[in-house]
Amino acid sequence: MKHKWLLYLAAPLMAMMLGSALAVGLVSVHVTYVPSGPPFKQSNTVQSGVYNILIIVILMVTMTAIIYALIRYGKIKLFTAMKATLITIMVFSMVAFFTGVFSYLYDIPLFNNAYVLYAFITALSALIVYCALAREGLCSTVSITLYSAMAGTILSITFPPLTLLILPIALIIYDIVMVYKGLLGKLVSSSGEEERREKRNILKGLMVDIGDLGLGVGDLVIYSMIASLDVLVSSSLGPLVTAITVLGSMACVSSGLIITIEVLLPKKGYAPALPIPVALGLIPFIIVIFLG
């Protein structure tokens, strides 16, 4: 049982550790807010926050509907091509962003040459995408977790504070509805082991296989976002407070996942992986906000 839980929690904890590490790097160079631009609003008001959340939810529902339609009607090759293209663009953009930030932070002379810099970004991005989409096991898991963590960290710095406070609540509701009543449930449900393997193979790169479980990239993105937010709100209070906050969130998310797997998962064979872990994982973040 002990080893099983270590296996289940490995990817979520890795995403949170990577997310917090990337956030520490961004704080070191004072990159804590990068406006997301249109169609999102940047004013820190409840109205703007609700508007931004609506846009995010609409985009998520649209993408889920497209994925479901392509799989449902057998357009697997088209879906696979679209998936690979989108993941490649996303990974290249994020690797370019963090490489630029950290090369500035550590003043790496080699990267002063634009050709060397672009070659490095291209090679690293290609390696991550290849491992995520073409490999199995640890290589695939690490790559998917890595770009999930990068996405979560970027998400934590691209919206105003009020939007980020409303976002977890909206995602919890979205996850419950879409898994139990919507398209996500139809995507992950299966009538047998063979169908389950087939769906996991189709969704490769969008979910991590953890033993006999599958965890979506979106879940890992939000877990890493929580860890990144912990760093952003606690960095002014010192490294000890930051470490305690991040470790607290990691413990809370882990506890939430265990409860989800033990209580919710047996009922239908699938369950939303955001509600309980996110609700518990935000507790240290909220405490730091009040203490700060």
PDB file of C-alpha atoms in Angstrom:
ATOM      1  CA  MET A   1       0.000   0.000   0.000  1.00  0.00           C
ATOM      2  CA  LYS A   2       2.851   2.368   0.911  1.00  0.00           C
ATOM      3  CA  HIS A   3       4.604   1.857  -2.422  1.00  0.00           C
ATOM      4  CA  LYS A   4       1.309   2.249  -4.302  1.00  0.00           C
ATOM      5  CA  TRP A   5       0.731   5.694  -2.811  1.00  0.00           C
ATOM      6  CA  LEU A   6       4.295   6.739  -3.576  1.00  0.00           C
ATOM      7  CA  LEU A   7       3.600   5.807  -7.197  1.00  0.00           C
ATOM      8  CA  TYR A   8       0.277   7.673  -7.333  1.00  0.00           C
ATOM      9  CA  LEU A   9       1.672  10.841  -5.745  1.00  0.00           C
ATOM     10  CA  ALA A  10       4.969  10.986  -7.650  1.00  0.00           C
ATOM     11  CA  ALA A  11       3.778  13.039 -10.652  1.00  0.00           C
ATOM     12  CA  PRO A  12       1.648  15.551  -8.651  1.00  0.00           C
ATOM     13  CA  LEU A  13       4.450  16.154  -6.146  1.00  0.00           C
ATOM     14  CA  MET A  14       7.010  16.450  -8.955  1.00  0.00           C
ATOM     15  CA  ALA A  15       4.804  19.025 -10.711  1.00  0.00           C
ATOM     16  CA  MET A  16       4.502  21.057  -7.511  1.00  0.00           C
ATOM     17  CA  MET A  17       8.243  20.904  -6.805  1.00  0.00           C
ATOM     18  CA  LEU A  18       9.077  21.981 -10.349  1.00  0.00           C
ATOM     19  CA  GLY A  19       6.423  24.710 -10.253  1.00  0.00           C
ATOM     20  CA  SER A  20       7.754  26.141  -6.993  1.00  0.00           C
ATOM     21  CA  ALA A  21      11.353  25.974  -8.261  1.00  0.00           C
ATOM     22  CA  LEU A  22      10.444  27.820 -11.464  1.00  0.00           C
ATOM     23  CA  ALA A  23       8.530  30.421  -9.444  1.00  0.00           C
ATOM     24  CA  VAL A  24      11.551  30.974  -7.188  1.00  0.00           C
ATOM     25  CA  GLY A  25      13.606  31.632 -10.308  1.00  0.00           C
ATOM     26  CA  LEU A  26      11.049  34.138 -11.595  1.00  0.00           C
ATOM     27  CA  VAL A  27      10.924  35.925  -8.246  1.00  0.00           C
ATOM     28  CA  SER A  28      14.735  36.153  -8.305  1.00  0.00           C
ATOM     29  CA  VAL A  29      14.596  38.245 -11.469  1.00  0.00           C
ATOM     30  CA  HIS A  30      11.430  40.094 -10.393  1.00  0.00           C
ATOM     31  CA  VAL A  31       9.288  38.519 -13.107  1.00  0.00           C
ATOM     32  CA  THR A  32       6.086  38.014 -11.120  1.00  0.00           C
ATOM     33  CA  TYR A  33       3.493  39.386 -13.508  1.00  0.00           C
ATOM     34  CA  VAL A  34       3.343  39.043 -17.287  1.00  0.00           C
ATOM     35  CA  PRO A  35      -0.014  40.328 -18.644  1.00  0.00           C
ATOM     36  CA  SER A  36      -1.829  37.710 -20.696  1.00  0.00           C
ATOM     37  CA  GLY A  37      -3.244  40.231 -23.186  1.00  0.00           C
ATOM     38  CA  PRO A  38      -6.527  40.061 -25.168  1.00  0.00           C
ATOM     39  CA  PRO A  39      -9.140  38.741 -24.791  1.00  0.00           C
ATOM     40  CA  PHE A  40      -8.405  38.808 -21.051  1.00  0.00           C
ATOM     41  CA  LYS A  41      -8.740  41.906 -18.862  1.00  0.00           C
ATOM     42  CA  GLN A  42      -5.868  42.996 -16.638  1.00  0.00           C
ATOM     43  CA  SER A  43      -7.674  45.200 -14.100  1.00  0.00           C
ATOM     44  CA  ASN A  44      -7.726  43.683 -10.616  1.00  0.00           C
ATOM     45  CA  THR A  45     -11.505  43.786 -10.030  1.00  0.00           C
ATOM     46  CA  VAL A  46     -14.127  41.151  -9.325  1.00  0.00           C
ATOM     47  CA  GLN A  47     -15.885  41.993 -12.607  1.00  0.00           C
ATOM     48  CA  SER A  48     -12.681  41.485 -14.592  1.00  0.00           C
ATOM     49  CA  GLY A  49     -11.974  38.298 -12.657  1.00  0.00           C
ATOM     50  CA  VAL A  50     -15.396  36.829 -13.461  1.00  0.00           C
ATOM     51  CA  TYR A  51     -14.999  37.867 -17.120  1.00  0.00           C
ATOM     52  CA  ASN A  52     -11.550  36.221 -17.329  1.00  0.00           C
ATOM     53  CA  ILE A  53     -12.862  33.026 -15.743  1.00  0.00           C
ATOM     54  CA  LEU A  54     -15.748  32.878 -18.229  1.00  0.00           C
ATOM     55  CA  ILE A  55     -13.284  33.166 -21.114  1.00  0.00           C
ATOM     56  CA  ILE A  56     -11.102  30.417 -19.642  1.00  0.00           C
ATOM     57  CA  VAL A  57     -14.071  28.095 -19.080  1.00  0.00           C
ATOM     58  CA  ILE A  58     -15.399  28.720 -22.604  1.00  0.00           C
ATOM     59  CA  LEU A  59     -11.971  27.881 -24.055  1.00  0.00           C
ATOM     60  CA  MET A  60     -11.733  24.730 -21.940  1.00  0.00           C
ATOM     61  CA  VAL A  61     -15.226  23.552 -22.878  1.00  0.00           C
ATOM     62  CA  THR A  62     -14.521  24.253 -26.563  1.00  0.00           C
ATOM     63  CA  MET A  63     -11.259  22.308 -26.542  1.00  0.00           C
ATOM     64  CA  THR A  64     -12.863  19.407 -24.683  1.00  0.00           C
ATOM     65  CA  ALA A  65     -15.749  19.358 -27.169  1.00  0.00           C
ATOM     66  CA  ILE A  66     -13.335  19.312 -30.115  1.00  0.00           C
ATOM     67  CA  ILE A  67     -11.332  16.462 -28.581  1.00  0.00           C
ATOM     68  CA  TYR A  68     -14.492  14.489 -27.830  1.00  0.00           C
ATOM     69  CA  ALA A  69     -15.930  15.034 -31.322  1.00  0.00           C
ATOM     70  CA  LEU A  70     -12.733  13.959 -33.077  1.00  0.00           C
ATOM     71  CA  ILE A  71     -12.434  10.810 -30.969  1.00  0.00           C
ATOM     72  CA  ARG A  72     -16.154  10.054 -31.056  1.00  0.00           C
ATOM     73  CA  TYR A  73     -16.290  10.190 -34.860  1.00  0.00           C
ATOM     74  CA  GLY A  74     -13.059   8.311 -35.420  1.00  0.00           C
ATOM     75  CA  LYS A  75     -10.877  11.204 -36.601  1.00  0.00           C
ATOM     76  CA  ILE A  76      -7.968   9.806 -34.629  1.00  0.00           C
ATOM     77  CA  LYS A  77      -5.207  10.788 -37.079  1.00  0.00           C
ATOM     78  CA  LEU A  78      -6.481  14.356 -37.250  1.00  0.00           C
ATOM     79  CA  PHE A  79      -6.745  14.515 -33.465  1.00  0.00           C
ATOM     80  CA  THR A  80      -3.238  13.087 -33.045  1.00  0.00           C
ATOM     81  CA  ALA A  81      -1.799  15.641 -35.489  1.00  0.00           C
ATOM     82  CA  MET A  82      -3.589  18.536 -33.772  1.00  0.00           C
ATOM     83  CA  LYS A  83      -2.513  17.306 -30.346  1.00  0.00           C
ATOM     84  CA  ALA A  84       1.138  17.001 -31.374  1.00  0.00           C
ATOM     85  CA  THR A  85       1.105  20.438 -33.024  1.00  0.00           C
ATOM     86  CA  LEU A  86      -0.439  22.200 -30.043  1.00  0.00           C
ATOM     87  CA  ILE A  87       1.841  20.482 -27.531  1.00  0.00           C
ATOM     88  CA  THR A  88       4.907  21.323 -29.639  1.00  0.00           C
ATOM     89  CA  ILE A  89       3.946  25.009 -29.900  1.00  0.00           C
ATOM     90  CA  MET A  90       3.165  25.185 -26.192  1.00  0.00           C
ATOM     91  CA  VAL A  91       6.390  23.460 -25.132  1.00  0.00           C
ATOM     92  CA  PHE A  92       8.582  25.542 -27.461  1.00  0.00           C
ATOM     93  CA  SER A  93       7.015  28.795 -26.210  1.00  0.00           C
ATOM     94  CA  MET A  94       7.438  27.876 -22.550  1.00  0.00           C
ATOM     95  CA  VAL A  95      10.985  26.582 -22.963  1.00  0.00           C
ATOM     96  CA  ALA A  96      11.876  29.803 -24.801  1.00  0.00           C
ATOM     97  CA  PHE A  97      10.368  31.900 -21.997  1.00  0.00           C
ATOM     98  CA  PHE A  98      12.119  30.123 -19.133  1.00  0.00           C
ATOM     99  CA  THR A  99      15.406  29.790 -21.025  1.00  0.00           C
ATOM    100  CA  GLY A 100      15.405  33.537 -21.632  1.00  0.00           C
ATOM    101  CA  VAL A 101      14.609  34.289 -17.984  1.00  0.00           C
ATOM    102  CA  PHE A 102      17.172  31.916 -16.499  1.00  0.00           C
ATOM    103  CA  SER A 103      19.921  32.725 -18.991  1.00  0.00           C
ATOM    104  CA  TYR A 104      19.517  36.341 -17.861  1.00  0.00           C
ATOM    105  CA  LEU A 105      19.413  35.290 -14.192  1.00  0.00           C
ATOM    106  CA  TYR A 106      22.628  33.268 -14.373  1.00  0.00           C
ATOM    107  CA  ASP A 107      24.249  35.369 -17.112  1.00  0.00           C
ATOM    108  CA  ILE A 108      25.159  32.394 -19.323  1.00  0.00           C
ATOM    109  CA  PRO A 109      27.652  33.721 -21.928  1.00  0.00           C
ATOM    110  CA  LEU A 110      26.956  30.857 -24.348  1.00  0.00           C
ATOM    111  CA  PHE A 111      23.366  32.015 -24.742  1.00  0.00           C
ATOM    112  CA  ASN A 112      24.458  35.491 -25.793  1.00  0.00           C
ATOM    113  CA  ASN A 113      24.763  33.968 -29.245  1.00  0.00           C
ATOM    114  CA  ALA A 114      21.261  33.929 -30.757  1.00  0.00           C
ATOM    115  CA  TYR A 115      21.961  30.859 -32.915  1.00  0.00           C
ATOM    116  CA  VAL A 116      23.150  28.850 -29.915  1.00  0.00           C
ATOM    117  CA  LEU A 117      20.165  30.022 -27.873  1.00  0.00           C
ATOM    118  CA  TYR A 118      17.610  29.038 -30.527  1.00  0.00           C
ATOM    119  CA  ALA A 119      19.356  25.715 -31.162  1.00  0.00           C
ATOM    120  CA  PHE A 120      19.221  24.897 -27.460  1.00  0.00           C
ATOM    121  CA  ILE A 121      15.540  25.854 -27.171  1.00  0.00           C
ATOM    122  CA  THR A 122      14.661  23.806 -30.254  1.00  0.00           C
ATOM    123  CA  ALA A 123      16.620  20.743 -29.156  1.00  0.00           C
ATOM    124  CA  LEU A 124      15.243  20.765 -25.606  1.00  0.00           C
ATOM    125  CA  SER A 125      11.684  21.313 -26.817  1.00  0.00           C
ATOM    126  CA  ALA A 126      12.005  18.474 -29.325  1.00  0.00           C
ATOM    127  CA  LEU A 127      13.334  16.138 -26.624  1.00  0.00           C
ATOM    128  CA  ILE A 128      10.461  16.963 -24.257  1.00  0.00           C
ATOM    129  CA  VAL A 129       7.813  16.483 -26.958  1.00  0.00           C
ATOM    130  CA  TYR A 130       9.410  13.264 -28.201  1.00  0.00           C
ATOM    131  CA  CYS A 131       9.525  11.751 -24.708  1.00  0.00           C
ATOM    132  CA  ALA A 132       5.932  12.819 -23.984  1.00  0.00           C
ATOM    133  CA  LEU A 133       4.384  11.530 -27.204  1.00  0.00           C
ATOM    134  CA  ALA A 134       6.631   8.715 -28.401  1.00  0.00           C
ATOM    135  CA  ARG A 135       8.015   7.112 -25.255  1.00  0.00           C
ATOM    136  CA  GLU A 136       6.540   5.190 -22.329  1.00  0.00           C
ATOM    137  CA  GLY A 137       7.089   4.967 -18.594  1.00  0.00           C
ATOM    138  CA  LEU A 138       9.329   7.311 -16.652  1.00  0.00           C
ATOM    139  CA  CYS A 139      10.549   9.264 -19.697  1.00  0.00           C
ATOM    140  CA  SER A 140       7.005  10.141 -20.747  1.00  0.00           C
ATOM    141  CA  THR A 141       5.862  10.915 -17.202  1.00  0.00           C
ATOM    142  CA  VAL A 142       8.771  13.276 -16.507  1.00  0.00           C
ATOM    143  CA  SER A 143       8.301  15.152 -19.788  1.00  0.00           C
ATOM    144  CA  ILE A 144       4.537  15.591 -19.347  1.00  0.00           C
ATOM    145  CA  THR A 145       5.007  16.645 -15.740  1.00  0.00           C
ATOM    146  CA  LEU A 146       7.683  19.132 -16.795  1.00  0.00           C
ATOM    147  CA  TYR A 147       5.554  20.985 -19.324  1.00  0.00           C
ATOM    148  CA  SER A 148       2.585  20.844 -16.969  1.00  0.00           C
ATOM    149  CA  ALA A 149       4.692  22.516 -14.288  1.00  0.00           C
ATOM    150  CA  MET A 150       5.888  25.185 -16.713  1.00  0.00           C
ATOM    151  CA  ALA A 151       2.290  25.864 -17.758  1.00  0.00           C
ATOM    152  CA  GLY A 152       1.135  26.107 -14.142  1.00  0.00           C
ATOM    153  CA  THR A 153       3.903  28.549 -13.256  1.00  0.00           C
ATOM    154  CA  ILE A 154       3.170  30.760 -16.256  1.00  0.00           C
ATOM    155  CA  LEU A 155      -0.533  30.659 -15.400  1.00  0.00           C
ATOM    156  CA  SER A 156       0.257  31.963 -11.906  1.00  0.00           C
ATOM    157  CA  ILE A 157       1.905  35.114 -13.269  1.00  0.00           C
ATOM    158  CA  THR A 158      -0.366  35.990 -16.204  1.00  0.00           C
ATOM    159  CA  PHE A 159      -3.543  37.055 -14.387  1.00  0.00           C
ATOM    160  CA  PRO A 160      -4.384  39.672 -11.738  1.00  0.00           C
ATOM    161  CA  PRO A 161      -4.706  38.425  -8.106  1.00  0.00           C
ATOM    162  CA  LEU A 162      -8.511  38.449  -8.004  1.00  0.00           C
ATOM    163  CA  THR A 163      -8.723  36.339 -11.152  1.00  0.00           C
ATOM    164  CA  LEU A 164      -6.328  33.841  -9.598  1.00  0.00           C
ATOM    165  CA  LEU A 165      -8.428  33.721  -6.420  1.00  0.00           C
ATOM    166  CA  ILE A 166     -11.635  33.020  -8.359  1.00  0.00           C
ATOM    167  CA  LEU A 167     -10.023  30.574 -10.807  1.00  0.00           C
ATOM    168  CA  PRO A 168      -9.631  27.584  -8.411  1.00  0.00           C
ATOM    169  CA  ILE A 169     -13.283  27.819  -7.359  1.00  0.00           C
ATOM    170  CA  ALA A 170     -14.409  27.906 -10.984  1.00  0.00           C
ATOM    171  CA  LEU A 171     -12.158  24.976 -11.900  1.00  0.00           C
ATOM    172  CA  ILE A 172     -13.463  22.870  -9.014  1.00  0.00           C
ATOM    173  CA  ILE A 173     -17.044  23.392 -10.219  1.00  0.00           C
ATOM    174  CA  TYR A 174     -16.022  22.840 -13.847  1.00  0.00           C
ATOM    175  CA  ASP A 175     -14.208  19.603 -13.013  1.00  0.00           C
ATOM    176  CA  ILE A 176     -17.126  18.159 -11.058  1.00  0.00           C
ATOM    177  CA  VAL A 177     -19.679  19.008 -13.753  1.00  0.00           C
ATOM    178  CA  MET A 178     -17.554  17.928 -16.715  1.00  0.00           C
ATOM    179  CA  VAL A 179     -16.402  14.655 -15.153  1.00  0.00           C
ATOM    180  CA  TYR A 180     -19.737  13.500 -13.773  1.00  0.00           C
ATOM    181  CA  LYS A 181     -22.170  15.155 -16.185  1.00  0.00           C
ATOM    182  CA  GLY A 182     -20.150  16.364 -19.158  1.00  0.00           C
ATOM    183  CA  LEU A 183     -17.686  15.403 -21.863  1.00  0.00           C
ATOM    184  CA  LEU A 184     -14.701  14.631 -19.632  1.00  0.00           C
ATOM    185  CA  GLY A 185     -16.598  11.755 -18.070  1.00  0.00           C
ATOM    186  CA  LYS A 186     -17.393  10.365 -21.520  1.00  0.00           C
ATOM    187  CA  LEU A 187     -13.754  10.686 -22.536  1.00  0.00           C
ATOM    188  CA  VAL A 188     -12.310   8.847 -19.548  1.00  0.00           C
ATOM    189  CA  SER A 189     -15.068   6.264 -18.968  1.00  0.00           C
ATOM    190  CA  SER A 190     -14.603   2.810 -20.456  1.00  0.00           C
ATOM    191  CA  SER A 191     -16.396  -0.511 -20.532  1.00  0.00           C
ATOM    192  CA  GLY A 192     -13.306  -2.655 -20.164  1.00  0.00           C
ATOM    193  CA  GLU A 193      -9.537  -2.853 -19.842  1.00  0.00           C
ATOM    194  CA  GLU A 194      -8.970  -2.911 -23.628  1.00  0.00           C
ATOM    195  CA  GLU A 195     -11.037   0.247 -24.170  1.00  0.00           C
ATOM    196  CA  ARG A 196      -9.239   1.929 -21.277  1.00  0.00           C
ATOM    197  CA  ARG A 197      -5.833   1.211 -22.814  1.00  0.00           C
ATOM    198  CA  GLU A 198      -7.023   2.435 -26.208  1.00  0.00           C
ATOM    199  CA  LYS A 199      -8.278   5.742 -24.803  1.00  0.00           C
ATOM    200  CA  ARG A 200      -5.085   6.287 -22.807  1.00  0.00           C
ATOM    201  CA  ASN A 201      -3.046   5.704 -25.946  1.00  0.00           C
ATOM    202  CA  ILE A 202      -5.151   8.230 -27.881  1.00  0.00           C
ATOM    203  CA  LEU A 203      -4.856  10.792 -25.079  1.00  0.00           C
ATOM    204  CA  LYS A 204      -1.115  10.253 -24.664  1.00  0.00           C
ATOM    205  CA  GLY A 205       0.565  13.543 -23.892  1.00  0.00           C
ATOM    206  CA  LEU A 206      -2.622  14.921 -22.323  1.00  0.00           C
ATOM    207  CA  MET A 207      -2.553  12.597 -19.342  1.00  0.00           C
ATOM    208  CA  VAL A 208      -0.036  10.744 -17.204  1.00  0.00           C
ATOM    209  CA  ASP A 209      -0.354   7.027 -16.539  1.00  0.00           C
ATOM    210  CA  ILE A 210       0.232   6.427 -12.832  1.00  0.00           C
ATOM    211  CA  GLY A 211       0.083   2.705 -12.267  1.00  0.00           C
ATOM    212  CA  ASP A 212      -3.518   1.739 -12.968  1.00  0.00           C
ATOM    213  CA  LEU A 213      -4.676   5.365 -12.827  1.00  0.00           C
ATOM    214  CA  GLY A 214      -4.611   8.245 -15.305  1.00  0.00           C
ATOM    215  CA  LEU A 215      -4.140  11.866 -14.276  1.00  0.00           C
ATOM    216  CA  GLY A 216      -4.860  14.688 -16.711  1.00  0.00           C
ATOM    217  CA  VAL A 217      -2.352  17.375 -17.650  1.00  0.00           C
ATOM    218  CA  GLY A 218      -4.867  19.997 -16.506  1.00  0.00           C
ATOM    219  CA  ASP A 219      -4.765  18.575 -12.984  1.00  0.00           C
ATOM    220  CA  LEU A 220      -0.963  18.741 -12.887  1.00  0.00           C
ATOM    221  CA  VAL A 221      -1.057  22.309 -14.244  1.00  0.00           C
ATOM    222  CA  ILE A 222      -3.333  23.443 -11.392  1.00  0.00           C
ATOM    223  CA  TYR A 223      -1.287  21.636  -8.729  1.00  0.00           C
ATOM    224  CA  SER A 224       1.876  23.365  -9.960  1.00  0.00           C
ATOM    225  CA  MET A 225       0.016  26.690 -10.140  1.00  0.00           C
ATOM    226  CA  ILE A 226      -0.825  26.352  -6.442  1.00  0.00           C
ATOM    227  CA  ALA A 227       2.842  25.759  -5.587  1.00  0.00           C
ATOM    228  CA  SER A 228       3.874  28.728  -7.747  1.00  0.00           C
ATOM    229  CA  LEU A 229       1.305  30.975  -6.062  1.00  0.00           C
ATOM    230  CA  ASP A 230       2.655  29.859  -2.691  1.00  0.00           C
ATOM    231  CA  VAL A 231       6.077  31.151  -3.705  1.00  0.00           C
ATOM    232  CA  LEU A 232       4.731  34.411  -5.124  1.00  0.00           C
ATOM    233  CA  VAL A 233       2.726  35.348  -2.000  1.00  0.00           C
ATOM    234  CA  SER A 234       5.258  34.174   0.583  1.00  0.00           C
ATOM    235  CA  SER A 235       8.595  35.191  -0.959  1.00  0.00           C
ATOM    236  CA  SER A 236       8.571  38.565   0.827  1.00  0.00           C
ATOM    237  CA  LEU A 237       8.261  36.757   4.178  1.00  0.00           C
ATOM    238  CA  GLY A 238      11.509  34.859   3.763  1.00  0.00           C
ATOM    239  CA  PRO A 239      12.697  31.474   2.448  1.00  0.00           C
ATOM    240  CA  LEU A 240      11.604  29.539   5.555  1.00  0.00           C
ATOM    241  CA  VAL A 241       7.988  30.693   5.258  1.00  0.00           C
ATOM    242  CA  THR A 242       8.069  29.959   1.524  1.00  0.00           C
ATOM    243  CA  ALA A 243       9.368  26.425   2.095  1.00  0.00           C
ATOM    244  CA  ILE A 244       6.774  25.729   4.804  1.00  0.00           C
ATOM    245  CA  THR A 245       3.960  27.075   2.602  1.00  0.00           C
ATOM    246  CA  VAL A 246       4.947  24.982  -0.423  1.00  0.00           C
ATOM    247  CA  LEU A 247       5.474  21.836   1.648  1.00  0.00           C
ATOM    248  CA  GLY A 248       2.130  22.449   3.349  1.00  0.00           C
ATOM    249  CA  SER A 249       0.363  22.665  -0.004  1.00  0.00           C
ATOM    250  CA  MET A 250       2.132  19.530  -1.219  1.00  0.00           C
ATOM    251  CA  ALA A 251       0.955  17.650   1.874  1.00  0.00           C
ATOM    252  CA  CYS A 252      -2.604  18.959   1.482  1.00  0.00           C
ATOM    253  CA  VAL A 253      -2.809  18.126  -2.237  1.00  0.00           C
ATOM    254  CA  SER A 254      -1.450  14.647  -1.517  1.00  0.00           C
ATOM    255  CA  SER A 255      -4.055  14.126   1.207  1.00  0.00           C
ATOM    256  CA  GLY A 256      -6.780  15.325  -1.174  1.00  0.00           C
ATOM    257  CA  LEU A 257      -5.657  12.889  -3.864  1.00  0.00           C
ATOM    258  CA  ILE A 258      -5.646   9.995  -1.428  1.00  0.00           C
ATOM    259  CA  ILE A 259      -9.184  10.865  -0.314  1.00  0.00           C
ATOM    260  CA  THR A 260     -10.273  11.167  -3.965  1.00  0.00           C
ATOM    261  CA  ILE A 261      -8.812   7.801  -4.912  1.00  0.00           C
ATOM    262  CA  GLU A 262     -10.129   6.003  -1.825  1.00  0.00           C
ATOM    263  CA  VAL A 263     -13.587   7.588  -1.599  1.00  0.00           C
ATOM    264  CA  LEU A 264     -14.661   8.955  -5.016  1.00  0.00           C
ATOM    265  CA  LEU A 265     -12.832   6.752  -7.518  1.00  0.00           C
ATOM    266  CA  PRO A 266     -14.433   3.400  -6.557  1.00  0.00           C
ATOM    267  CA  LYS A 267     -17.946   4.719  -7.246  1.00  0.00           C
ATOM    268  CA  LYS A 268     -17.641   5.010 -11.045  1.00  0.00           C
ATOM    269  CA  GLY A 269     -14.062   4.041 -11.829  1.00  0.00           C
ATOM    270  CA  TYR A 270     -13.180   7.686 -12.501  1.00  0.00           C
ATOM    271  CA  ALA A 271     -13.347  10.875 -10.449  1.00  0.00           C
ATOM    272  CA  PRO A 272     -12.490  14.604 -10.670  1.00  0.00           C
ATOM    273  CA  ALA A 273      -8.945  15.108  -9.415  1.00  0.00           C
ATOM    274  CA  LEU A 274      -9.268  18.841  -8.674  1.00  0.00           C
ATOM    275  CA  PRO A 275     -12.011  19.494  -6.074  1.00  0.00           C
ATOM    276  CA  ILE A 276     -10.597  17.933  -2.886  1.00  0.00           C
ATOM    277  CA  PRO A 277      -6.854  18.339  -3.632  1.00  0.00           C
ATOM    278  CA  VAL A 278      -7.264  21.988  -4.716  1.00  0.00           C
ATOM    279  CA  ALA A 279      -9.583  22.889  -1.821  1.00  0.00           C
ATOM    280  CA  LEU A 280      -7.070  21.470   0.669  1.00  0.00           C
ATOM    281  CA  GLY A 281      -3.988  22.634  -1.238  1.00  0.00           C
ATOM    282  CA  LEU A 282      -5.075  26.276  -1.111  1.00  0.00           C
ATOM    283  CA  ILE A 283      -5.247  26.314   2.705  1.00  0.00           C
ATOM    284  CA  PRO A 284      -1.545  27.246   3.234  1.00  0.00           C
ATOM    285  CA  PHE A 285      -1.830  29.850   0.452  1.00  0.00           C
ATOM    286  CA  ILE A 286      -4.852  31.467   2.127  1.00  0.00           C
ATOM    287  CA  ILE A 287      -3.171  31.404   5.543  1.00  0.00           C
ATOM    288  CA  VAL A 288      -0.118  33.224   4.168  1.00  0.00           C
ATOM    289  CA  ILE A 289      -2.342  35.853   2.532  1.00  0.00           C
ATOM    290  CA  PHE A 290      -4.020  36.616   5.866  1.00  0.00           C
ATOM    291  CA  LEU A 291      -0.729  36.573   7.784  1.00  0.00           C
ATOM    292  CA  GLY A 292       0.924  38.808   5.195  1.00  0.00           C
TER     293      GLY A 292
END
